[in-house]
mmCIF file of C-alpha atoms in Angstrom:
data_model
loop_
_atom_site.group_PDB
_atom_site.id
_atom_site.type_symbol
_atom_site.label_atom_id
_atom_site.label_comp_id
_atom_site.label_asym_id
_atom_site.label_seq_id
_atom_site.Cartn_x
_atom_site.Cartn_y
_atom_site.Cartn_z
ATOM 1 C CA MET D 1 126.076 -13.908 -2.437
ATOM 2 C CA ALA D 2 126.106 -10.069 -3.105
ATOM 3 C CA SER D 3 127.689 -8.072 -0.088
ATOM 4 C CA SER D 4 128.404 -4.600 0.406
ATOM 5 C CA SER D 5 129.581 -2.572 3.149
ATOM 6 C CA THR D 6 127.735 0.274 1.848
ATOM 7 C CA GLY D 7 126.151 3.030 4.485
ATOM 8 C CA SER D 8 125.158 1.913 7.879
ATOM 9 C CA THR D 9 121.361 0.842 6.971
ATOM 10 C CA PRO D 10 119.698 -0.935 9.578
ATOM 11 C CA LEU D 11 118.174 -3.278 6.943
ATOM 12 C CA LEU D 12 121.511 -5.676 7.110
ATOM 13 C CA TYR D 13 120.133 -8.529 4.730
ATOM 14 C CA SER D 14 117.740 -9.043 2.028
ATOM 15 C CA CYS D 15 116.647 -11.927 0.028
ATOM 16 C CA ILE D 16 113.606 -13.439 -2.223
ATOM 17 C CA ALA D 17 113.782 -16.810 -2.399
ATOM 18 C CA TYR D 18 111.273 -19.802 -4.036
ATOM 19 C CA ARG D 19 111.020 -21.976 -1.086
ATOM 20 C CA SER D 20 114.202 -22.468 0.446
ATOM 21 C CA THR D 21 115.942 -21.569 -3.130
ATOM 22 C CA ILE D 22 117.332 -17.935 -3.063
ATOM 23 C CA LEU D 23 116.897 -16.534 -6.553
ATOM 24 C CA THR D 24 118.407 -13.260 -5.338
ATOM 25 C CA GLU D 25 120.141 -11.409 -2.254
ATOM 26 C CA HIS D 26 122.295 -8.942 -0.978
ATOM 27 C CA THR D 27 123.921 -8.178 2.190
ATOM 28 C CA THR D 28 124.684 -4.516 3.872
ATOM 29 C CA SER D 29 127.638 -5.491 6.096
ATOM 30 C CA ALA D 30 129.807 -8.930 5.064
ATOM 31 C CA ALA D 31 130.721 -9.160 9.034
ATOM 32 C CA SER D 32 127.503 -9.698 9.631
ATOM 33 C CA GLN D 33 126.335 -13.291 8.858
ATOM 34 C CA THR D 34 123.045 -12.729 8.546
ATOM 35 C CA SER D 35 122.409 -14.650 5.706
ATOM 36 C CA SER D 36 122.550 -17.729 7.649
ATOM 37 C CA LEU D 37 119.385 -16.757 9.379
ATOM 38 C CA ALA D 38 117.698 -17.029 6.336
ATOM 39 C CA SER D 39 118.952 -20.578 5.280
ATOM 40 C CA ILE D 40 117.200 -22.016 8.179
ATOM 41 C CA ILE D 41 114.218 -19.697 8.074
ATOM 42 C CA LEU D 42 113.150 -20.009 4.560
ATOM 43 C CA PRO D 43 112.496 -24.217 5.118
ATOM 44 C CA LYS D 44 110.191 -23.831 7.777
ATOM 45 C CA ILE D 45 107.430 -21.589 5.694
ATOM 46 C CA ASP D 46 104.495 -22.962 4.589
ATOM 47 C CA HIS D 47 103.614 -21.941 1.621
ATOM 48 C CA ARG D 48 99.702 -23.333 1.608
ATOM 49 C CA THR D 49 98.319 -19.737 2.834
ATOM 50 C CA PRO D 50 99.439 -16.452 2.764
ATOM 51 C CA ASP D 51 101.783 -15.308 5.943
ATOM 52 C CA LYS D 52 103.373 -12.099 7.358
ATOM 53 C CA CYS D 53 105.706 -12.831 10.008
ATOM 54 C CA THR D 54 108.851 -11.733 12.155
ATOM 55 C CA TYR D 55 110.772 -13.644 14.257
ATOM 56 C CA THR D 56 113.473 -12.115 17.076
ATOM 57 C CA HIS D 57 117.012 -13.008 17.182
ATOM 58 C CA ASN D 58 119.721 -11.287 19.769
ATOM 59 C CA GLU D 59 119.736 -7.832 18.428
ATOM 60 C CA ASN D 60 117.931 -8.386 14.825
ATOM 61 C CA PHE D 61 114.265 -8.820 13.333
ATOM 62 C CA ILE D 62 113.538 -11.446 10.695
ATOM 63 C CA HIS D 63 110.935 -9.884 8.465
ATOM 64 C CA TYR D 64 108.685 -11.841 5.646
ATOM 65 C CA ILE D 65 105.957 -12.239 3.549
ATOM 66 C CA ALA D 66 105.434 -15.291 1.865
ATOM 67 C CA ASP D 67 103.196 -15.855 -0.766
ATOM 68 C CA ALA D 68 100.512 -18.781 -1.526
ATOM 69 C CA PRO D 69 98.892 -20.073 -4.803
ATOM 70 C CA SER D 70 95.984 -18.374 -3.812
ATOM 71 C CA ASP D 71 97.453 -14.694 -4.298
ATOM 72 C CA TYR D 72 97.982 -15.714 -8.235
ATOM 73 C CA PRO D 73 94.888 -17.441 -9.156
ATOM 74 C CA SER D 74 95.749 -16.502 -12.861
ATOM 75 C CA ALA D 75 99.446 -16.867 -12.917
ATOM 76 C CA ASP D 76 101.948 -19.969 -12.733
ATOM 77 C CA PRO D 77 101.247 -21.383 -9.304
ATOM 78 C CA SER D 78 105.111 -21.676 -8.206
ATOM 79 C CA ALA D 79 104.543 -17.771 -7.563
ATOM 80 C CA GLY D 80 103.115 -19.220 -4.709
ATOM 81 C CA GLY D 81 105.938 -20.426 -3.283
ATOM 82 C CA LEU D 82 108.278 -16.998 -2.712
ATOM 83 C CA THR D 83 109.218 -15.323 0.016
ATOM 84 C CA PHE D 84 110.188 -12.112 0.182
ATOM 85 C CA LEU D 85 112.448 -11.253 3.556
ATOM 86 C CA VAL D 86 114.487 -9.111 4.969
ATOM 87 C CA VAL D 87 116.863 -9.102 8.476
ATOM 88 C CA ALA D 88 116.828 -5.447 10.054
ATOM 89 C CA SER D 89 118.090 -4.036 12.981
ATOM 90 C CA SER D 90 115.627 -4.132 15.929
ATOM 91 C CA SER D 91 115.731 -0.633 16.561
ATOM 92 C CA PHE D 92 114.432 -0.263 13.466
ATOM 93 C CA GLY D 93 110.920 -1.370 14.281
ATOM 94 C CA ARG D 94 108.537 -3.367 11.779
ATOM 95 C CA ARG D 95 106.723 -1.168 9.435
ATOM 96 C CA ILE D 96 109.584 0.504 7.584
ATOM 97 C CA PRO D 97 110.726 -3.160 7.270
ATOM 98 C CA PHE D 98 107.610 -4.148 5.877
ATOM 99 C CA GLY D 99 107.281 -1.480 3.916
ATOM 100 C CA PHE D 100 110.405 -2.306 2.045
ATOM 101 C CA LEU D 101 108.967 -5.902 1.407
ATOM 102 C CA VAL D 102 106.318 -4.773 -0.319
ATOM 103 C CA GLU D 103 108.428 -2.479 -2.334
ATOM 104 C CA ILE D 104 110.830 -5.516 -3.497
ATOM 105 C CA LYS D 105 107.848 -7.780 -4.033
ATOM 106 C CA LYS D 106 106.439 -5.166 -6.052
ATOM 107 C CA GLN D 107 109.500 -4.572 -8.262
ATOM 108 C CA PHE D 108 110.634 -8.404 -8.490
ATOM 109 C CA LEU D 109 107.319 -9.260 -9.816
ATOM 110 C CA ALA D 110 107.406 -6.563 -12.928
ATOM 111 C CA ARG D 111 110.626 -7.662 -13.856
ATOM 112 C CA TYR D 112 109.606 -11.709 -13.338
ATOM 113 C CA ASP D 113 106.284 -11.529 -14.374
ATOM 114 C CA PRO D 114 104.414 -14.533 -12.787
ATOM 115 C CA LYS D 115 102.267 -15.312 -15.503
ATOM 116 C CA HIS D 116 105.217 -16.215 -17.607
ATOM 117 C CA THR D 117 107.721 -16.916 -15.583
ATOM 118 C CA ASP D 118 108.317 -20.514 -13.744
ATOM 119 C CA PHE D 119 109.781 -19.801 -10.501
ATOM 120 C CA ALA D 120 110.388 -23.510 -9.754
ATOM 121 C CA ALA D 121 112.430 -24.151 -12.470
ATOM 122 C CA LEU D 122 114.646 -21.480 -11.618
ATOM 123 C CA PRO D 123 118.256 -22.320 -10.217
ATOM 124 C CA PRO D 124 120.168 -20.952 -7.066
ATOM 125 C CA TYR D 125 120.698 -17.378 -7.663
ATOM 126 C CA GLY D 126 118.599 -17.456 -10.845
ATOM 127 C CA SER D 127 117.484 -13.829 -10.174
ATOM 128 C CA ALA D 128 120.940 -12.410 -9.597
ATOM 129 C CA ASP D 129 120.247 -9.613 -11.954
ATOM 130 C CA PHE D 130 117.997 -7.915 -9.253
ATOM 131 C CA ASN D 131 120.538 -8.052 -6.495
ATOM 132 C CA ALA D 132 121.832 -4.212 -7.623
ATOM 133 C CA GLN D 133 118.135 -3.125 -6.963
ATOM 134 C CA LEU D 134 118.010 -5.061 -3.747
ATOM 135 C CA LYS D 135 120.909 -3.323 -2.695
ATOM 136 C CA SER D 136 119.715 -0.243 -3.900
ATOM 137 C CA LEU D 137 116.508 -0.369 -2.048
ATOM 138 C CA MET D 138 118.087 -1.619 0.983
ATOM 139 C CA VAL D 139 120.232 1.818 1.143
ATOM 140 C CA GLY D 140 117.460 3.969 0.198
ATOM 141 C CA TYR D 141 114.537 2.473 2.792
ATOM 142 C CA GLY D 142 117.076 2.154 5.416
ATOM 143 C CA THR D 143 119.157 5.647 5.324
ATOM 144 C CA THR D 144 117.331 8.220 3.511
ATOM 145 C CA GLN D 145 113.874 9.752 4.995
ATOM 146 C CA ALA D 146 112.267 9.576 1.533
ATOM 147 C CA GLY D 147 112.674 5.888 1.614
ATOM 148 C CA LYS D 148 111.354 5.677 4.797
ATOM 149 C CA ASP D 149 108.238 7.820 4.025
ATOM 150 C CA ASP D 150 107.651 5.147 0.672
ATOM 151 C CA ALA D 151 107.994 2.447 3.272
ATOM 152 C CA ILE D 152 105.336 3.692 5.658
ATOM 153 C CA ALA D 153 103.274 4.363 2.914
ATOM 154 C CA ASN D 154 103.782 0.924 1.341
ATOM 155 C CA VAL D 155 102.548 -0.564 4.664
ATOM 156 C CA GLN D 156 99.893 1.705 4.936
ATOM 157 C CA HIS D 157 98.269 0.613 1.641
ATOM 158 C CA ASP D 158 98.993 -2.729 1.570
ATOM 159 C CA ILE D 159 99.042 -3.949 5.212
ATOM 160 C CA ASP D 160 96.053 -2.672 7.140
ATOM 161 C CA SER D 161 98.228 -3.321 10.247
ATOM 162 C CA VAL D 162 101.701 -4.489 11.316
ATOM 163 C CA LYS D 163 100.050 -5.423 14.894
ATOM 164 C CA GLY D 164 98.783 -8.071 13.613
ATOM 165 C CA ILE D 165 101.641 -9.757 12.206
ATOM 166 C CA MET D 166 102.557 -12.788 14.257
ATOM 167 C CA THR D 167 105.843 -12.041 15.957
ATOM 168 C CA GLN D 168 107.912 -14.915 17.779
ATOM 169 C CA ASN D 169 111.545 -15.678 19.317
ATOM 170 C CA ILE D 170 113.201 -17.957 16.366
ATOM 171 C CA GLU D 171 114.688 -19.794 19.196
ATOM 172 C CA ARG D 172 111.302 -21.776 19.439
ATOM 173 C CA VAL D 173 111.228 -22.751 16.063
ATOM 174 C CA LEU D 174 114.602 -24.133 15.532
ATOM 175 C CA GLU D 175 116.049 -27.629 15.918
ATOM 176 C CA ARG D 176 119.118 -28.691 18.206
ATOM 177 C CA GLY D 177 121.660 -28.607 15.737
ATOM 178 C CA GLU D 178 120.192 -25.008 13.858
ATOM 179 C CA ARG D 179 120.377 -23.492 17.339
ATOM 180 C CA ILE D 180 124.259 -24.455 17.349
ATOM 181 C CA ASP D 181 124.794 -23.120 13.746
ATOM 182 C CA LEU D 182 123.100 -19.436 15.143
ATOM 183 C CA LEU D 183 125.583 -19.370 18.031
ATOM 184 C CA VAL D 184 128.478 -19.408 15.541
ATOM 185 C CA ASP D 185 127.534 -15.797 14.885
ATOM 186 C CA LYS D 186 127.763 -14.912 18.507
ATOM 187 C CA THR D 187 130.912 -16.632 19.151
ATOM 188 C CA ASP D 188 132.469 -15.040 16.096
ATOM 189 C CA ARG D 189 131.645 -11.745 17.788
ATOM 190 C CA LEU D 190 132.976 -13.005 21.343
ATOM 191 C CA GLY D 191 136.310 -14.126 19.347
ATOM 192 C CA VAL D 192 138.160 -10.817 19.421
ATOM 193 C CA GLY D 193 136.925 -10.086 23.196
ATOM 194 C CA ALA D 194 138.101 -13.760 24.199
ATOM 195 C CA HIS D 195 141.401 -13.701 22.650
ATOM 196 C CA ASP D 196 142.020 -10.099 24.531
ATOM 197 C CA PHE D 197 140.581 -11.524 27.857
ATOM 198 C CA ARG D 198 142.866 -14.557 27.430
ATOM 199 C CA VAL D 199 146.209 -12.427 26.679
ATOM 200 C CA ARG D 200 144.843 -10.698 29.844
ATOM 201 C CA SER D 201 144.759 -13.458 31.965
ATOM 202 C CA ARG D 202 148.172 -14.925 31.240
ATOM 203 C CA GLY D 203 149.555 -11.715 32.423
ATOM 204 C CA LEU D 204 148.069 -11.122 35.454
ATOM 205 C CA LYS D 205 148.732 -15.028 35.960
ATOM 206 C CA ARG D 206 152.173 -14.392 35.629
ATOM 207 C CA GLN D 207 152.195 -11.320 37.891
ATOM 208 C CA MET D 208 150.476 -13.181 40.544
ATOM 209 C CA TRP D 209 152.746 -16.156 40.199
ATOM 210 C CA TRP D 210 155.978 -14.097 40.549
ATOM 211 C CA LYS D 211 154.421 -12.092 43.381
ATOM 212 C CA ASN D 212 153.746 -15.130 45.186
ATOM 213 C CA ALA D 213 156.883 -16.729 44.262
ATOM 214 C CA LYS D 214 158.725 -13.756 46.077
ATOM 215 C CA LEU D 215 156.369 -13.877 48.973
ATOM 216 C CA MET D 216 157.435 -17.649 49.369
ATOM 217 C CA VAL D 217 161.065 -16.899 49.555
ATOM 218 C CA LEU D 218 160.662 -14.214 51.978
ATOM 219 C CA LEU D 219 158.501 -16.747 54.023
ATOM 220 C CA GLY D 220 161.262 -19.370 53.674
ATOM 221 C CA VAL D 221 164.070 -17.026 54.555
ATOM 222 C CA VAL D 222 162.152 -16.042 57.709
ATOM 223 C CA ILE D 223 161.340 -19.442 58.942
ATOM 224 C CA VAL D 224 165.056 -20.806 58.217
ATOM 225 C CA PHE D 225 166.464 -17.890 60.639
ATOM 226 C CA LEU D 226 163.663 -18.682 63.251
ATOM 227 C CA ILE D 227 164.851 -22.474 62.938
ATOM 228 C CA TYR D 228 168.447 -20.921 63.577
ATOM 229 C CA LEU D 229 167.942 -18.558 66.650
ATOM 230 C CA GLY D 230 165.883 -21.999 67.930
ATOM 231 C CA VAL D 231 168.312 -24.085 67.673
ATOM 232 C CA GLY D 232 171.131 -21.761 68.545
ATOM 233 C CA PHE D 233 169.198 -21.080 71.971
ATOM 234 C CA GLY D 234 168.480 -24.682 72.674
ATOM 235 C CA CYS D 235 172.252 -25.945 71.706
ATOM 236 C CA GLY D 236 174.364 -22.736 72.061
ATOM 237 C CA LEU D 237 174.717 -20.161 69.409
ATOM 238 C CA PRO D 238 178.202 -20.658 67.241
ATOM 239 C CA GLY D 239 181.035 -18.855 68.851
ATOM 240 C CA LYS D 240 179.311 -18.162 72.003
ATOM 241 C CA ASN D 241 181.601 -20.694 73.955
ATOM 242 C CA SER D 242 184.118 -18.973 72.047
ATOM 243 C CA TYR D 243 183.148 -15.292 73.562
ATOM 244 C CA LEU D 244 182.974 -16.807 77.082
ATOM 245 C CA ARG D 245 186.506 -18.088 76.931
ATOM 246 C CA ARG D 246 187.797 -14.804 75.610
ATOM 247 C CA TYR D 247 185.598 -13.063 78.187
ATOM 248 C CA GLN D 248 186.848 -15.361 81.315
ATOM 249 C CA TRP D 249 190.428 -15.060 80.140
ATOM 250 C CA THR D 250 190.633 -11.348 79.755
ATOM 251 C CA HIS D 251 189.299 -11.081 83.653
ATOM 252 C CA SER D 252 191.406 -13.914 84.638
ATOM 253 C CA ALA D 253 194.679 -11.916 83.353
ATOM 254 C CA HIS D 254 193.495 -8.704 85.005
ATOM 255 C CA PRO D 255 192.231 -9.704 88.393
#
């Protein structure tokens, strides 16, 4: 998988796939682990009719344009199994990500003519030479005003309204095992914080143990002293009788 730490573009991951086979991809953040979302979404896409959809997942949106054979009446029917997908920060909205998808679709089909390309015959990452172009477009459309303007223009020209694009939470379409897979991303993000919490907890627990131990020792000393006094007053304190004998002798010797 092509990856890069270039810039801070809100376009985190993008790929082009034939059904569930990824042909080209790029991620702008190796730590984002957003590529796992694509492997879950792609098998669920039905290419019988063209589709545009947005899934929500935590702080990210997964947008895609899925083609169908009806989009390519005079081309190889395998082109109808193509999906153009991008994972973006939810703060980036939908207009620019979908404009970006329209652009990568246009440039990808310009390089791989659907009339002469059997996409079904391509192996995984069979279009990896398009990775660099994906990277360039993700950075350009995500960080430059000119790229954002182009994206909005693409949306206005090729998509009548993004308001009609279906949006749903990814959790509603996941199987139990897939839900567990997506928890890995959240667990990794929490890992460092959890480790620090455990270290602080152990330190606090140790401090509380020592404080309790000192308190128990002090309490034990007080209890022993109280018992000593009680026994002493009941049975006679050590030295009490000798003191009385000395007192009596002194007064008898000096009447």
